[in-house]
mmCIF file of C-alpha atoms and ligand atoms in Angstrom:
data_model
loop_
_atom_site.group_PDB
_atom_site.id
_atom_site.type_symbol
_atom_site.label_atom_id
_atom_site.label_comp_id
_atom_site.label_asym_id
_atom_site.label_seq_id
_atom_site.Cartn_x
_atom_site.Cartn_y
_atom_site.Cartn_z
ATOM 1 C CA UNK B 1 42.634 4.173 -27.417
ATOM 2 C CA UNK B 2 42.553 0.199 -27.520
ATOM 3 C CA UNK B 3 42.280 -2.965 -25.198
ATOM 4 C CA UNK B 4 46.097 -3.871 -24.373
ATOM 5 C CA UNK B 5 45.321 -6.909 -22.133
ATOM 6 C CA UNK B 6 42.490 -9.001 -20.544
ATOM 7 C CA UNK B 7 42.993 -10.805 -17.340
ATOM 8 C CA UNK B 8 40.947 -13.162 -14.911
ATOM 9 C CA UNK B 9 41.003 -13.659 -12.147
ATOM 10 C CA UNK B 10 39.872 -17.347 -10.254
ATOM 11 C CA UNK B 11 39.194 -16.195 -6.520
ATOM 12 C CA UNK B 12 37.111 -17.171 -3.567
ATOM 13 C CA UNK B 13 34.396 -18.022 -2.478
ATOM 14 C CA UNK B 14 32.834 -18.565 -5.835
ATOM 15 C CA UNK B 15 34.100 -15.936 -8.337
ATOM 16 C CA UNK B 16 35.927 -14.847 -11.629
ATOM 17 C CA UNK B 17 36.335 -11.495 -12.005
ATOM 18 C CA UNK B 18 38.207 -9.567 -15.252
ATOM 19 C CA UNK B 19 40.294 -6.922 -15.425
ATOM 20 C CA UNK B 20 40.287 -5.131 -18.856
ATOM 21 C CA UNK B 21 43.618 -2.324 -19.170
ATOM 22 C CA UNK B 22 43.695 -0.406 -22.325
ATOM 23 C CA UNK B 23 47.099 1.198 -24.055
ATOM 24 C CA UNK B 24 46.641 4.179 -22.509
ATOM 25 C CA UNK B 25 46.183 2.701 -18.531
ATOM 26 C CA UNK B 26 43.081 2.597 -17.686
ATOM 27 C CA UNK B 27 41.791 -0.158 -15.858
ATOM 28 C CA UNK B 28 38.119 -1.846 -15.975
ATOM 29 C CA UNK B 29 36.752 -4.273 -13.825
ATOM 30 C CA UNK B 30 33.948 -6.796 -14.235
ATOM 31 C CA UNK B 31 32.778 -10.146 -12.778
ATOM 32 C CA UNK B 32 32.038 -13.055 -15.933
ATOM 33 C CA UNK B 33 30.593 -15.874 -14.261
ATOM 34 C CA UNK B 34 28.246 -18.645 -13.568
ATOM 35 C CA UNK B 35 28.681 -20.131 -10.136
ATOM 36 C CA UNK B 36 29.789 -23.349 -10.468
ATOM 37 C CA UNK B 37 31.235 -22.956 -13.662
ATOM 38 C CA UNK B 38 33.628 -20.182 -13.285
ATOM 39 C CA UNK B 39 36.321 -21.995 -14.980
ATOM 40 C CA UNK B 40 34.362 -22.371 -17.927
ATOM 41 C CA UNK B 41 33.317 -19.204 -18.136
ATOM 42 C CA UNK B 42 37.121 -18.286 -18.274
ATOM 43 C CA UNK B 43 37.936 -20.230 -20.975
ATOM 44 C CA UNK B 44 34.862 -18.560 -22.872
ATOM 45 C CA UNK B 45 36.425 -15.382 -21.686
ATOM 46 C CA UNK B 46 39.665 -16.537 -23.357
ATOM 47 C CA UNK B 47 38.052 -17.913 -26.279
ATOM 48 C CA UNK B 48 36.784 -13.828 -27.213
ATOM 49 C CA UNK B 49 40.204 -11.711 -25.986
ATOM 50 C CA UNK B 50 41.733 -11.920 -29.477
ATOM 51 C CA UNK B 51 37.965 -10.179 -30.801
ATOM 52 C CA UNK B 52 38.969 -7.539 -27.954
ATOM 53 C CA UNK B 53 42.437 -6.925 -28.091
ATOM 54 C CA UNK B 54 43.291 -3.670 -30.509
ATOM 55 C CA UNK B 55 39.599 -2.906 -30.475
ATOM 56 C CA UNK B 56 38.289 -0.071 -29.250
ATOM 57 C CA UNK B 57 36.617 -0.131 -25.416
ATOM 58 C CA UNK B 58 34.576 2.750 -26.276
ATOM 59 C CA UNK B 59 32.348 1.007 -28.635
ATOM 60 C CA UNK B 60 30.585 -0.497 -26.052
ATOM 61 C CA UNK B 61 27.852 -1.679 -28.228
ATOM 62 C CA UNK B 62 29.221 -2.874 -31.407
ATOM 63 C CA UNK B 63 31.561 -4.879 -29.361
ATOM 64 C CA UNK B 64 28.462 -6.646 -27.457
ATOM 65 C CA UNK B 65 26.771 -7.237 -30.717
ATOM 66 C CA UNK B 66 29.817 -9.065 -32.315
ATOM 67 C CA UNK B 67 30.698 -10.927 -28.909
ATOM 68 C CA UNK B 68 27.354 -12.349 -28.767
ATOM 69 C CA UNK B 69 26.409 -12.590 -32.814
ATOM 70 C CA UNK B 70 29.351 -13.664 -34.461
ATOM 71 C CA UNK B 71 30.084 -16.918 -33.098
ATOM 72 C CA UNK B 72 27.288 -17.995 -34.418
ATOM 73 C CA UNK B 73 25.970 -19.885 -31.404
ATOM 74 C CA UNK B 74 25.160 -17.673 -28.754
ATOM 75 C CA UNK B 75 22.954 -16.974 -25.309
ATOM 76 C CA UNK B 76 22.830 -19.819 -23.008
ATOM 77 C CA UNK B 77 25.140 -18.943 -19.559
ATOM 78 C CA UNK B 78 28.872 -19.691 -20.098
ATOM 79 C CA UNK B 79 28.390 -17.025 -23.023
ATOM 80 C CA UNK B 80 26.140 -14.720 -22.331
ATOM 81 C CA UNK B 81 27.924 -14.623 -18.428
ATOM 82 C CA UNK B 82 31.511 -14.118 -20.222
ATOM 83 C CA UNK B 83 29.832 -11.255 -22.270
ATOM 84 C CA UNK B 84 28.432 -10.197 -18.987
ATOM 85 C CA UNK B 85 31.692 -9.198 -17.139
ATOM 86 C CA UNK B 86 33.095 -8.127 -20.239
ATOM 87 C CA UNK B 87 30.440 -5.407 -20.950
ATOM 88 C CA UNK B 88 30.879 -4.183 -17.103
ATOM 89 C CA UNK B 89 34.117 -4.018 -17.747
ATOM 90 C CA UNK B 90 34.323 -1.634 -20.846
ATOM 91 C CA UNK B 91 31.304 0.608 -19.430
ATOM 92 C CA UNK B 92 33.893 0.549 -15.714
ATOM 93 C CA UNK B 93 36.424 1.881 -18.387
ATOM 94 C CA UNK B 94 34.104 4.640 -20.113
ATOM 95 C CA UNK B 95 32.598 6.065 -16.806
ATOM 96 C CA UNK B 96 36.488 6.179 -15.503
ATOM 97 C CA UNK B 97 37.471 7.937 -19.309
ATOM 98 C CA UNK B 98 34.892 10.553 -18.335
ATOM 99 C CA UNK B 99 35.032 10.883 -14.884
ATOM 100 C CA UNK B 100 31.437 10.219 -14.101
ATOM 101 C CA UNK B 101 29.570 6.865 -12.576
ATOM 102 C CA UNK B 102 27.888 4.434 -14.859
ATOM 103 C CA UNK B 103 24.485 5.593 -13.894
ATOM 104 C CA UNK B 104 25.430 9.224 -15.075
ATOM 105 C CA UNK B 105 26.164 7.634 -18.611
ATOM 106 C CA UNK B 106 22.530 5.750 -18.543
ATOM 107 C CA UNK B 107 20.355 8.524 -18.889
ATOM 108 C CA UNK B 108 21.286 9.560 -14.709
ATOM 109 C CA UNK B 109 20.124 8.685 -11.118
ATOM 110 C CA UNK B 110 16.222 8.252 -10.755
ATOM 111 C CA UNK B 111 16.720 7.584 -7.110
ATOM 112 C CA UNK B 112 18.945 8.127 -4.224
ATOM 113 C CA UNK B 113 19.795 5.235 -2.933
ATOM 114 C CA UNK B 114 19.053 1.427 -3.994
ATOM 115 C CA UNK B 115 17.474 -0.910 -1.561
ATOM 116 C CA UNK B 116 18.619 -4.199 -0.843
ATOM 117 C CA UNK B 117 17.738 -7.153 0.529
ATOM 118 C CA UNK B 118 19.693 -10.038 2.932
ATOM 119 C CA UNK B 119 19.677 -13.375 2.894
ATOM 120 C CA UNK B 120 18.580 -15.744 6.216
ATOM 121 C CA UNK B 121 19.118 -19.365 6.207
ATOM 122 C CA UNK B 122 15.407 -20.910 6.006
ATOM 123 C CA UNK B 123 16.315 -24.221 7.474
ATOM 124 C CA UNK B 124 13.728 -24.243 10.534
ATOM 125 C CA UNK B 125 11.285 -21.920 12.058
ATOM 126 C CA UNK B 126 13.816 -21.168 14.565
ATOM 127 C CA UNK B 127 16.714 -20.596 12.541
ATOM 128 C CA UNK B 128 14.354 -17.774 10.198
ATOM 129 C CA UNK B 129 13.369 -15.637 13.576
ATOM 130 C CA UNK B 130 17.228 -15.690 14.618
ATOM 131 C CA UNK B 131 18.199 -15.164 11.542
ATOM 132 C CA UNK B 132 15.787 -12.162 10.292
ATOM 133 C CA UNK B 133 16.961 -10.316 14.198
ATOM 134 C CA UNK B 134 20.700 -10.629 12.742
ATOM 135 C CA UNK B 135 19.617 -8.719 9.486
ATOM 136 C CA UNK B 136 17.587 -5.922 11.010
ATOM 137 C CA UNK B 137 20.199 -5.352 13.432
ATOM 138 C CA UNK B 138 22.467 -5.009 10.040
ATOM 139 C CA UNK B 139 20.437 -2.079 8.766
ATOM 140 C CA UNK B 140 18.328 -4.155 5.945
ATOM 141 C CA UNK B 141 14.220 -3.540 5.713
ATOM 142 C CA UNK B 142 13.983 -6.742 3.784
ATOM 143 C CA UNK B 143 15.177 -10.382 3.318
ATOM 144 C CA UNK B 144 15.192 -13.136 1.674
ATOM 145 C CA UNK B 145 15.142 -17.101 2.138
ATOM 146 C CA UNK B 146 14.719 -20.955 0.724
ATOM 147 C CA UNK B 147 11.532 -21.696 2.797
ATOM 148 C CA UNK B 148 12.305 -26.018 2.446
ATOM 149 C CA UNK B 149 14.478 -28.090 1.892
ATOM 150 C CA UNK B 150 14.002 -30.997 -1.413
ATOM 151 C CA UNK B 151 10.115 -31.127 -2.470
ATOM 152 C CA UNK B 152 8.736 -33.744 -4.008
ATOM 153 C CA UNK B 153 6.189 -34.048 -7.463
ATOM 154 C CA UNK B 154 3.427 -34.003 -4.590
ATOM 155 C CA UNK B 155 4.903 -33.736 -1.440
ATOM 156 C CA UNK B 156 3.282 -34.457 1.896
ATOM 157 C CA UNK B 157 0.939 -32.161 4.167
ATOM 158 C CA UNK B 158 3.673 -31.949 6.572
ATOM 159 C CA UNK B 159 6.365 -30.699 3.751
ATOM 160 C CA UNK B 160 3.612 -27.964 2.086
ATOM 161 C CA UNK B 161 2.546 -26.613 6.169
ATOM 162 C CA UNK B 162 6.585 -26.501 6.870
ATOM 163 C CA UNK B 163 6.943 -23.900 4.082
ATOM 164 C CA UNK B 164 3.892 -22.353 5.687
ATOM 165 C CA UNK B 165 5.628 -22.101 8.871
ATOM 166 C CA UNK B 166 8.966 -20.685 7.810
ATOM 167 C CA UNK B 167 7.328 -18.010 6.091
ATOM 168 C CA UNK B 168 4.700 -17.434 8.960
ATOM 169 C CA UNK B 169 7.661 -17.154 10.963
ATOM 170 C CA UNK B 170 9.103 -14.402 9.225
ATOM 171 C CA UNK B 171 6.758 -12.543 9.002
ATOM 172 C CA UNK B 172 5.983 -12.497 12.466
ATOM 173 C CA UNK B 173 9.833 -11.345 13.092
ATOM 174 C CA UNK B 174 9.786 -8.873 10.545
ATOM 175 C CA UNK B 175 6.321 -7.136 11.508
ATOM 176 C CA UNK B 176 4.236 -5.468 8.812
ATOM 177 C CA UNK B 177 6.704 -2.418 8.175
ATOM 178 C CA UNK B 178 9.383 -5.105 6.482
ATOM 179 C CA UNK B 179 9.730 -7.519 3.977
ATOM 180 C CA UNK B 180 10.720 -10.941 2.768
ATOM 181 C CA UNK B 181 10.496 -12.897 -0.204
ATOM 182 C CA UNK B 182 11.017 -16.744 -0.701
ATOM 183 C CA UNK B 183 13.028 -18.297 -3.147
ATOM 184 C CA UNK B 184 11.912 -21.912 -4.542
ATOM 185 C CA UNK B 185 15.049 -22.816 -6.885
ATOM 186 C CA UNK B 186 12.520 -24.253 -8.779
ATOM 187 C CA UNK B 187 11.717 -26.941 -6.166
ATOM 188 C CA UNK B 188 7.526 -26.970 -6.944
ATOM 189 C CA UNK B 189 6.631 -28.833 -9.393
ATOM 190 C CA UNK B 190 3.697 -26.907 -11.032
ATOM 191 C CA UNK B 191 0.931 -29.086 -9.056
ATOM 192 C CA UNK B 192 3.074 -28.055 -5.931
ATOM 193 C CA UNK B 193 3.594 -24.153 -6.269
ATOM 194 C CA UNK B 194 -0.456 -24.046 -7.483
ATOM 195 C CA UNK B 195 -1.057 -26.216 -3.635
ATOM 196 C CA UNK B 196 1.201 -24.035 -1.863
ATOM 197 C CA UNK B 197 1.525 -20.521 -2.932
ATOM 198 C CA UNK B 198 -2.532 -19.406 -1.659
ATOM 199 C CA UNK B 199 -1.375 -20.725 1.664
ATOM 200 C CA UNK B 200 1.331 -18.655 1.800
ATOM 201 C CA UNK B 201 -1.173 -14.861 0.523
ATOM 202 C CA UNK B 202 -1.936 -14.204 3.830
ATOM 203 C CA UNK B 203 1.723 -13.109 5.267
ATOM 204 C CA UNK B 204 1.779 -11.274 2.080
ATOM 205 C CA UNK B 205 5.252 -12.310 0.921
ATOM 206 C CA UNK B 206 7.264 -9.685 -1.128
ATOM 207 C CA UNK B 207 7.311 -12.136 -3.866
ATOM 208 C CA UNK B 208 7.889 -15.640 -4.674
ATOM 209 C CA UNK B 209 11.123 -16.538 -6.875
ATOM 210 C CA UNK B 210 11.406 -19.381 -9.407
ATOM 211 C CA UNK B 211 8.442 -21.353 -7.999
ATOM 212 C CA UNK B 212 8.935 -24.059 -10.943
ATOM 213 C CA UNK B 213 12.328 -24.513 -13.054
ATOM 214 C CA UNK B 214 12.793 -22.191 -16.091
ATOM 215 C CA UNK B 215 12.586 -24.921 -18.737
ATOM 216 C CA UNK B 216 8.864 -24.410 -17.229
ATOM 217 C CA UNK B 217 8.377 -20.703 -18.645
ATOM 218 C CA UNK B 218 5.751 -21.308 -21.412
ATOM 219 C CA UNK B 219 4.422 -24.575 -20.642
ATOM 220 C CA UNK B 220 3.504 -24.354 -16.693
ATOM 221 C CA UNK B 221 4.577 -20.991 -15.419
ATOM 222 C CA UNK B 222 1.304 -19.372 -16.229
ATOM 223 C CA UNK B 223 -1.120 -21.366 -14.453
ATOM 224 C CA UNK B 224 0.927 -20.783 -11.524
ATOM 225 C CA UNK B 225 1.346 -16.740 -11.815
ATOM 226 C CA UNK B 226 -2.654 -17.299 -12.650
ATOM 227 C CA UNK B 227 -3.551 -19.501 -9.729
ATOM 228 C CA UNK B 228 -2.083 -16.656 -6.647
ATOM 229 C CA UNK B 229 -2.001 -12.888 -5.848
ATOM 230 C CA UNK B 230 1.677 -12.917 -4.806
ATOM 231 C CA UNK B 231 4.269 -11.399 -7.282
ATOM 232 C CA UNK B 232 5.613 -13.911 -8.963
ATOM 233 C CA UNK B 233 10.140 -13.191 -9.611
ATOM 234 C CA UNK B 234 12.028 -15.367 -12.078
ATOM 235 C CA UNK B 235 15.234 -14.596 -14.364
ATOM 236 C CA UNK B 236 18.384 -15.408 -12.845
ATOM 237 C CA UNK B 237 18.493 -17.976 -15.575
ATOM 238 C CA UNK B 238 17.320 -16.102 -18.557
ATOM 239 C CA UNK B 239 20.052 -14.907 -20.437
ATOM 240 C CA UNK B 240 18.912 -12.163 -22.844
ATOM 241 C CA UNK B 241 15.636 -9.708 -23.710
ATOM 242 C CA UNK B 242 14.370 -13.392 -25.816
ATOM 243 C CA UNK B 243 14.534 -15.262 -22.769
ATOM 244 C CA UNK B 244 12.746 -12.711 -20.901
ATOM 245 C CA UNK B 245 10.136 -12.132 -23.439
ATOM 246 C CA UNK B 246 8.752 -15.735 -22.404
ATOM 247 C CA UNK B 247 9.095 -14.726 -18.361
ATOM 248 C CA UNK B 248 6.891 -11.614 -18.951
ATOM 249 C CA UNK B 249 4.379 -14.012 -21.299
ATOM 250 C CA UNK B 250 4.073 -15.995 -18.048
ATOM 251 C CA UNK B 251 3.056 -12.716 -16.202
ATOM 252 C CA UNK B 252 6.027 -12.804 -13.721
ATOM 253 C CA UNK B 253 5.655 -9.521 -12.019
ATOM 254 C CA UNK B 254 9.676 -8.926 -10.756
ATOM 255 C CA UNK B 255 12.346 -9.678 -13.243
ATOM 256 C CA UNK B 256 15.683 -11.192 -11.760
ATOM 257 C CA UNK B 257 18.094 -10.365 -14.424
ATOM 258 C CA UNK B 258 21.693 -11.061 -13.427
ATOM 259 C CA UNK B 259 24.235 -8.668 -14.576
ATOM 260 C CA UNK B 260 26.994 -11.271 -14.909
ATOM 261 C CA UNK B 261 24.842 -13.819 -16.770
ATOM 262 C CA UNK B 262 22.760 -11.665 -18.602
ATOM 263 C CA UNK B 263 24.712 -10.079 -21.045
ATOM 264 C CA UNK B 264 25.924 -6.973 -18.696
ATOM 265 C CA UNK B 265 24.583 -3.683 -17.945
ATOM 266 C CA UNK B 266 23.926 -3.287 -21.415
ATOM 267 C CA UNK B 267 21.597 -6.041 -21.310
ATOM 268 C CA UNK B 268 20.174 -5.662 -18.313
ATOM 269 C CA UNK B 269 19.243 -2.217 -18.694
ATOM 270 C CA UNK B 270 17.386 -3.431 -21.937
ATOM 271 C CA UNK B 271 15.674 -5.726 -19.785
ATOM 272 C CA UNK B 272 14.666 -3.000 -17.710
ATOM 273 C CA UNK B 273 12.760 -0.918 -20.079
ATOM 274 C CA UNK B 274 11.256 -4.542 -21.635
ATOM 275 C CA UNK B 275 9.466 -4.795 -18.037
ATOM 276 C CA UNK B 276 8.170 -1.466 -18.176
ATOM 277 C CA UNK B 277 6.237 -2.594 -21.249
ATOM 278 C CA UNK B 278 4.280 -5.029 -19.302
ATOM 279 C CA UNK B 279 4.664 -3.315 -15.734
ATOM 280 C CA UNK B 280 6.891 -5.538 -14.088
ATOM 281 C CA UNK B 281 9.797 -4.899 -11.493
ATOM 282 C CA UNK B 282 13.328 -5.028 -11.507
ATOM 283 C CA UNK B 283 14.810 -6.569 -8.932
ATOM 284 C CA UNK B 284 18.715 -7.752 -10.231
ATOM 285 C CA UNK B 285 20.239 -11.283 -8.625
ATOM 286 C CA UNK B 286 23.358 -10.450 -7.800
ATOM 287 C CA UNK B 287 24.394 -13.368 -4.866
ATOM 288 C CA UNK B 288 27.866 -12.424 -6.318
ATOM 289 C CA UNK B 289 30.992 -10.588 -5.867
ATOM 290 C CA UNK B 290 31.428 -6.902 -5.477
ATOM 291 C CA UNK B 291 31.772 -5.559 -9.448
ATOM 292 C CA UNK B 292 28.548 -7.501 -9.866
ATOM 293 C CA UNK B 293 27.158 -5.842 -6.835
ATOM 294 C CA UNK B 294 28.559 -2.443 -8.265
ATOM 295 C CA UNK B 295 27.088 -3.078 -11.479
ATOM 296 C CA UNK B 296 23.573 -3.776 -11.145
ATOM 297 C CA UNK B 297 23.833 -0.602 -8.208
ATOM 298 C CA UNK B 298 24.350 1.219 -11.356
ATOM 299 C CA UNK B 299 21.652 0.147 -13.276
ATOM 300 C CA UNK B 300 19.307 0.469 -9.871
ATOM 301 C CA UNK B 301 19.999 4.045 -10.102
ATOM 302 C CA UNK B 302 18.843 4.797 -13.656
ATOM 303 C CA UNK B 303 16.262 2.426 -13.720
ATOM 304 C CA UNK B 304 12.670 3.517 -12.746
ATOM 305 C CA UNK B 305 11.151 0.189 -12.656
ATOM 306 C CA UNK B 306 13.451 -0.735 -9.477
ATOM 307 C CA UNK B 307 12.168 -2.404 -6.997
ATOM 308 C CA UNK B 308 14.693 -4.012 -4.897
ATOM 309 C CA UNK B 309 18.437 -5.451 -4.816
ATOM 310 C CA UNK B 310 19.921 -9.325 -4.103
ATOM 311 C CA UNK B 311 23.475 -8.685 -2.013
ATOM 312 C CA UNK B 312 25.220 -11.680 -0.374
ATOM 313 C CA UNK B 313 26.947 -9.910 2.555
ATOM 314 C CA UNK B 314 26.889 -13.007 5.039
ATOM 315 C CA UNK B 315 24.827 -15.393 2.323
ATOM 316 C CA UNK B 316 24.841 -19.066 3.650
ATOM 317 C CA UNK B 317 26.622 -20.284 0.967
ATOM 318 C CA UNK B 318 30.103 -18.111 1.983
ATOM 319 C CA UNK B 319 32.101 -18.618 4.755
ATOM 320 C CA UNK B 320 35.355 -16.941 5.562
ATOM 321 C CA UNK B 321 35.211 -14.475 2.464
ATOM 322 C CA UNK B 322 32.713 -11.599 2.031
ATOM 323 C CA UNK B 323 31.894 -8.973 -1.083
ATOM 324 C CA UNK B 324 33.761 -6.481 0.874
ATOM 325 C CA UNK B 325 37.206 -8.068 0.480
ATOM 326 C CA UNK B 326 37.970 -6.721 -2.585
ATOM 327 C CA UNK B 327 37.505 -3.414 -2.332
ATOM 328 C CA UNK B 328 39.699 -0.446 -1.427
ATOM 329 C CA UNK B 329 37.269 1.252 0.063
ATOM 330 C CA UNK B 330 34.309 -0.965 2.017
ATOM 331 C CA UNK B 331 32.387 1.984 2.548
ATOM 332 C CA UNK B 332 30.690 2.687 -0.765
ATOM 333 C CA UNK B 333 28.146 -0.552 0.378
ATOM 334 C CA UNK B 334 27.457 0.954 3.989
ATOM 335 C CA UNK B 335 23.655 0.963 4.393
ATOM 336 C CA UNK B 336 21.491 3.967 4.938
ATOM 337 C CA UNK B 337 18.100 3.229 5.124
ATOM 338 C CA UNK B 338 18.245 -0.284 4.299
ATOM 339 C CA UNK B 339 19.766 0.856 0.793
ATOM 340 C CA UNK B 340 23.197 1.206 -0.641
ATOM 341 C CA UNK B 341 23.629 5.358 -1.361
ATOM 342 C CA UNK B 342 24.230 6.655 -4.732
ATOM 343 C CA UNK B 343 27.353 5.333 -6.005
ATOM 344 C CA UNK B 344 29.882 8.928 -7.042
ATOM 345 C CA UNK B 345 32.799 7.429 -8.239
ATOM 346 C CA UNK B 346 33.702 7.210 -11.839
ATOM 347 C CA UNK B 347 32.722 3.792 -13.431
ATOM 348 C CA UNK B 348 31.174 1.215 -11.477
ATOM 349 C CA UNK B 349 32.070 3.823 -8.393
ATOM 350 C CA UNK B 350 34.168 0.910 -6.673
ATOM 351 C CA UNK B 351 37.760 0.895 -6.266
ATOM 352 C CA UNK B 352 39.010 -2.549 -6.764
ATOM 353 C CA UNK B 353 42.058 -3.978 -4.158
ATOM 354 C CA UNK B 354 44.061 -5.260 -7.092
ATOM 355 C CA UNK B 355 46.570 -6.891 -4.826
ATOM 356 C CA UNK B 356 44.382 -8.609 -2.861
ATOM 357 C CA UNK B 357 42.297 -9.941 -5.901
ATOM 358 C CA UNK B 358 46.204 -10.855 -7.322
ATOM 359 C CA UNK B 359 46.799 -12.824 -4.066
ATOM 360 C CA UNK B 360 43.322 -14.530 -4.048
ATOM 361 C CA UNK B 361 43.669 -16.017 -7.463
ATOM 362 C CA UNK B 362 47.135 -17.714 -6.786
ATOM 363 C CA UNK B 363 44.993 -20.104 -4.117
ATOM 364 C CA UNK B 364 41.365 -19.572 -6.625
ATOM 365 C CA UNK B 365 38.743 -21.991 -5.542
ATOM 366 C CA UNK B 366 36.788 -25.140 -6.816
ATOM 367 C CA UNK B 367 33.125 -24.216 -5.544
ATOM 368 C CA UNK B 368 30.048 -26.268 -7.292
ATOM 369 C CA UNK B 369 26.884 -26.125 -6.342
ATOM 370 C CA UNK B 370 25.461 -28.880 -3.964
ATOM 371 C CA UNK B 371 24.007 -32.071 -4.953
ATOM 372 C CA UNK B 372 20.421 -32.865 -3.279
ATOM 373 C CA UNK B 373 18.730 -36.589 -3.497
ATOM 374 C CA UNK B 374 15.423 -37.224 -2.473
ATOM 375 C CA UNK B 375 14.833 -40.004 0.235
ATOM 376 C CA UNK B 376 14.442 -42.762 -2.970
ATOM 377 C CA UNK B 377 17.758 -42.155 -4.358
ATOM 378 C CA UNK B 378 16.478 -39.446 -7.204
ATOM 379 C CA UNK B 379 17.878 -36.217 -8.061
ATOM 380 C CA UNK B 380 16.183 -33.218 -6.609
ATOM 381 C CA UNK B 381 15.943 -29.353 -7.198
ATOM 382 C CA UNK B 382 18.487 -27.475 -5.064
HETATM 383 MG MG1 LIG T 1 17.234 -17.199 -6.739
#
C-alpha cells in the first residue's frame, strides 16, 4: 500500500483542507492550515508531496519524524500546520484500513461524549446576554468570548471596568450551572492582565486565554499565572511538545493545542500526556473546519486530561458558510448534553462531501485576519 496522490483543497470561509488517496483507494482527509495563511500553508503542503508519494501511509510516525526533521528547519506554523493536516490525514486513512475510529487506535474512548464550547460576540454588555440566550438555546453548557475590543500598554479605568462588565454580564446570563471563558488574543500587556484578571475572580471565569502574546511565555507569563486564581489557557500558537514545555513553565493550567497547527493528532496527543505531567487541561482550539473538528474529537475521546472543546458553529468571524457544509452526514456533531457523542465511524468518523468541497475550491477564498489600530495610529493586538 502507498500514497498515489495528495490534493488541497482552497475553500471557504477560511480553510485548506487535504485529501490523501493511496494505490489501493482509500481516501484520507485532513485540514493543514493557518488562518490567514492558507495559501502558504499549501505551498508547504506541496513543497513535502514528493517525501509522501510511494511512501507508505501506515507509517504514521516515521513519516512525521522525517516531515518535520529533515528539512532541516522546522516548527514554526506554515510547517508544523502543513504537517498537521497531513498526519490527520494518514491516521483518517489507518482508522478507515481497519475499520475502527481514531480514538480506538489511541489507546480507546475514556469518555462518552466530548464537551464543547460556543462562541458569543463580546462587543457590548448587551450583545454577550443576547448572545449567551442564542447558545443555550443551541444545546451548549459553555461559551466563549473576546471581552474588549484594542487595549492599550495601560489602558484607562473605563477600558479595564468594560471587560469587567462583559464578563459580569455573562455570567449573570449563564447562572452558576454554566460556563464561559474569555479570550484576550494577547491584548494585556503584562501590567494590564496583572490589573485586570483579580477583578474578573469573582464571576469565576472558566479560564482566561492568551492574556499576553506568546513571544511573552518565559519572560512575563508567569507573573501573570502567579498574580490570579483563574486558570490561565494558552497554545493555539505553540507548535510542538518544545513550545509547550515553556507554556507549562509559565504554569498555564489548560493547554490549547491546535490539531492543524500543532503537528496533528500525533502531536497533540503527545501534548496531552506532557500536561498530565504538570496537571494541566486539554482543551484543543479548533475555530476551524470540520476534519479539524473531527480530529481533535478524536483525541478528546482518548485523552483523560480533557477538559473542554473550541467549535465554530456560528463563530463571528463566518458568515454564510458553517463546519457542517462539508459533511455527508451533519449529524455526527448534533449535541447531547452540551457535548458532541462518541464519534463510531472508521477514521476521523466523518464522511467528507467530496463534491461539495470540489465545488468550493473552484471559487476558494482570500480571508486574512483583521487589522486593528489604536486611536494614535499604532498597531494593536487583535
Ligand atoms: Mg484563542
Amino acid at each position: 500500500m502507498r500514497i498515489a496522490r495528495v490534493e488541497t483543497f482552497l475553500v471557504p470561509p477560511r480553510w485548506l483542507f487535504l485529501r490523501i488517496e493511496t494505490d489501493d483507494g482509500l481516501v484520507g482527509w485532513g485540514e493543514p492550515v493557518v488562518e490567514g495563511r492558507a495559501a502558504t500553508v499549501a505551498a508547504a503542503v506541496r513543497e513535502l508531496e514528493p517525501q509522501l508519494v510511494g511512501a507508505d501511509p501506515r507509517r504514521i510516525e516515521d513519516l512525521w519524524q522525517q516531515l518535520t526533521r529533515s528539512g532541516f528547519y522546522r516548527g514554526g506554523p506554515v510547517f508544523s500546520s502543513a504537517i498537521a493536516g497531513i498526519d490527520q490525514a494518514l491516521w483518517d486513512l489507518a482508522g478507515k484500513r481497519l475499520g475502527v475510529p481514531v480514538h480506538e487506535l489511541l489507546g480507546g474512548a475514556v469518555r462518552d461524549r466530548v464537551r464543547v464550547y460556543g462562541w458569543v460576540a463580546g462587543d457590548d454588555p448587551a450583545n454577550v446576554r443576547d448572545g449567551v440566550a442564542a447558545r443555550l438555546a443551541q444545546g451548549l453548557t459553555a461559551v466563549k468570548m473576546n471581552a474588549s475590543g484594542p487595549l492599550t500598554a495601560i489602558d484607562s479605568p473605563a477600558a479595564v471596568r468594560g471587560v469587567v462588565e462583559r464578563a459580569a454580564a455573562a455570567r449573570e446570563a449563564l447562572g452558576d450551572d454554566a460556563d464561559f471563558a474569555l479570550d484576550f488574543h494577547g491584548r494585556f500587556s503584562p501590567a494590564m492582565a496583572r490589573r485586570t484578571l483579580p477583578l474578573l475572580e469573582p464571576l469565576l471565569p472558566l479560564f482566561v486565554e492568551e492574556p499576553v502574546v506568546p513571544e511573552l511565555a518565559a519572560s512575563a507569563l508567569p507573573a501573570v499565572t502567579a498574580a490570579t486564581s483563574i486558570p490561565i489557557a494558552a497554545g493555539e500558537r505553540a507548535y510542538s511538545r518544545w513550545d509547550f514545555a515553556a507554556l507549562f513553565a509559565a504554569g498555564i493550567a489548560v493547554a490549547q493545542p491546535d490539531v492543524s497547527h500543532a503537528g496533528g493528532i500525533s502531536e497533540t496527543r503527545r501534548i496531552a500526556a506532557q500536561a498530565e505531567t504538570v496537571g494541566a487541561s486539554l482543551a484543543p482550539h479548533c475555530p476551524l473546519g470540520p476534519i479539524a473538528l473531527a480530529a481533535c474529537v478524536q483525541v478528546d475521546l482518548a485523552s483523560t486530561n480533557f477538559l473542554i472543546q473550541e467549535q465554530s458553529r456560528g463563530i463571528h468571524y463566518n458568515s454564510q458558510w458553517d463546519v457542517l457544509d462539508y459533511l455527508a452526514d451533519t449529524s455526527v456533531f448534533d449535541l447531547v448534553d452540551g457535548g458532541i457523542p462518541r464519534l463510531e465511524g472508521p477514521g476521523l468518523g466523518i464522511e467528507v462531501d467530496e463534491q461539495a468541497v470540489r465545488a468550493a475550491a473552484e471559487r476558494g477564498h482570500d480571508w486574512h485576519a483583521p487589522i486593528w489600530r489604536h486611536v494614535d495610529g499604532s498597531l494593536a493586538e487583535w
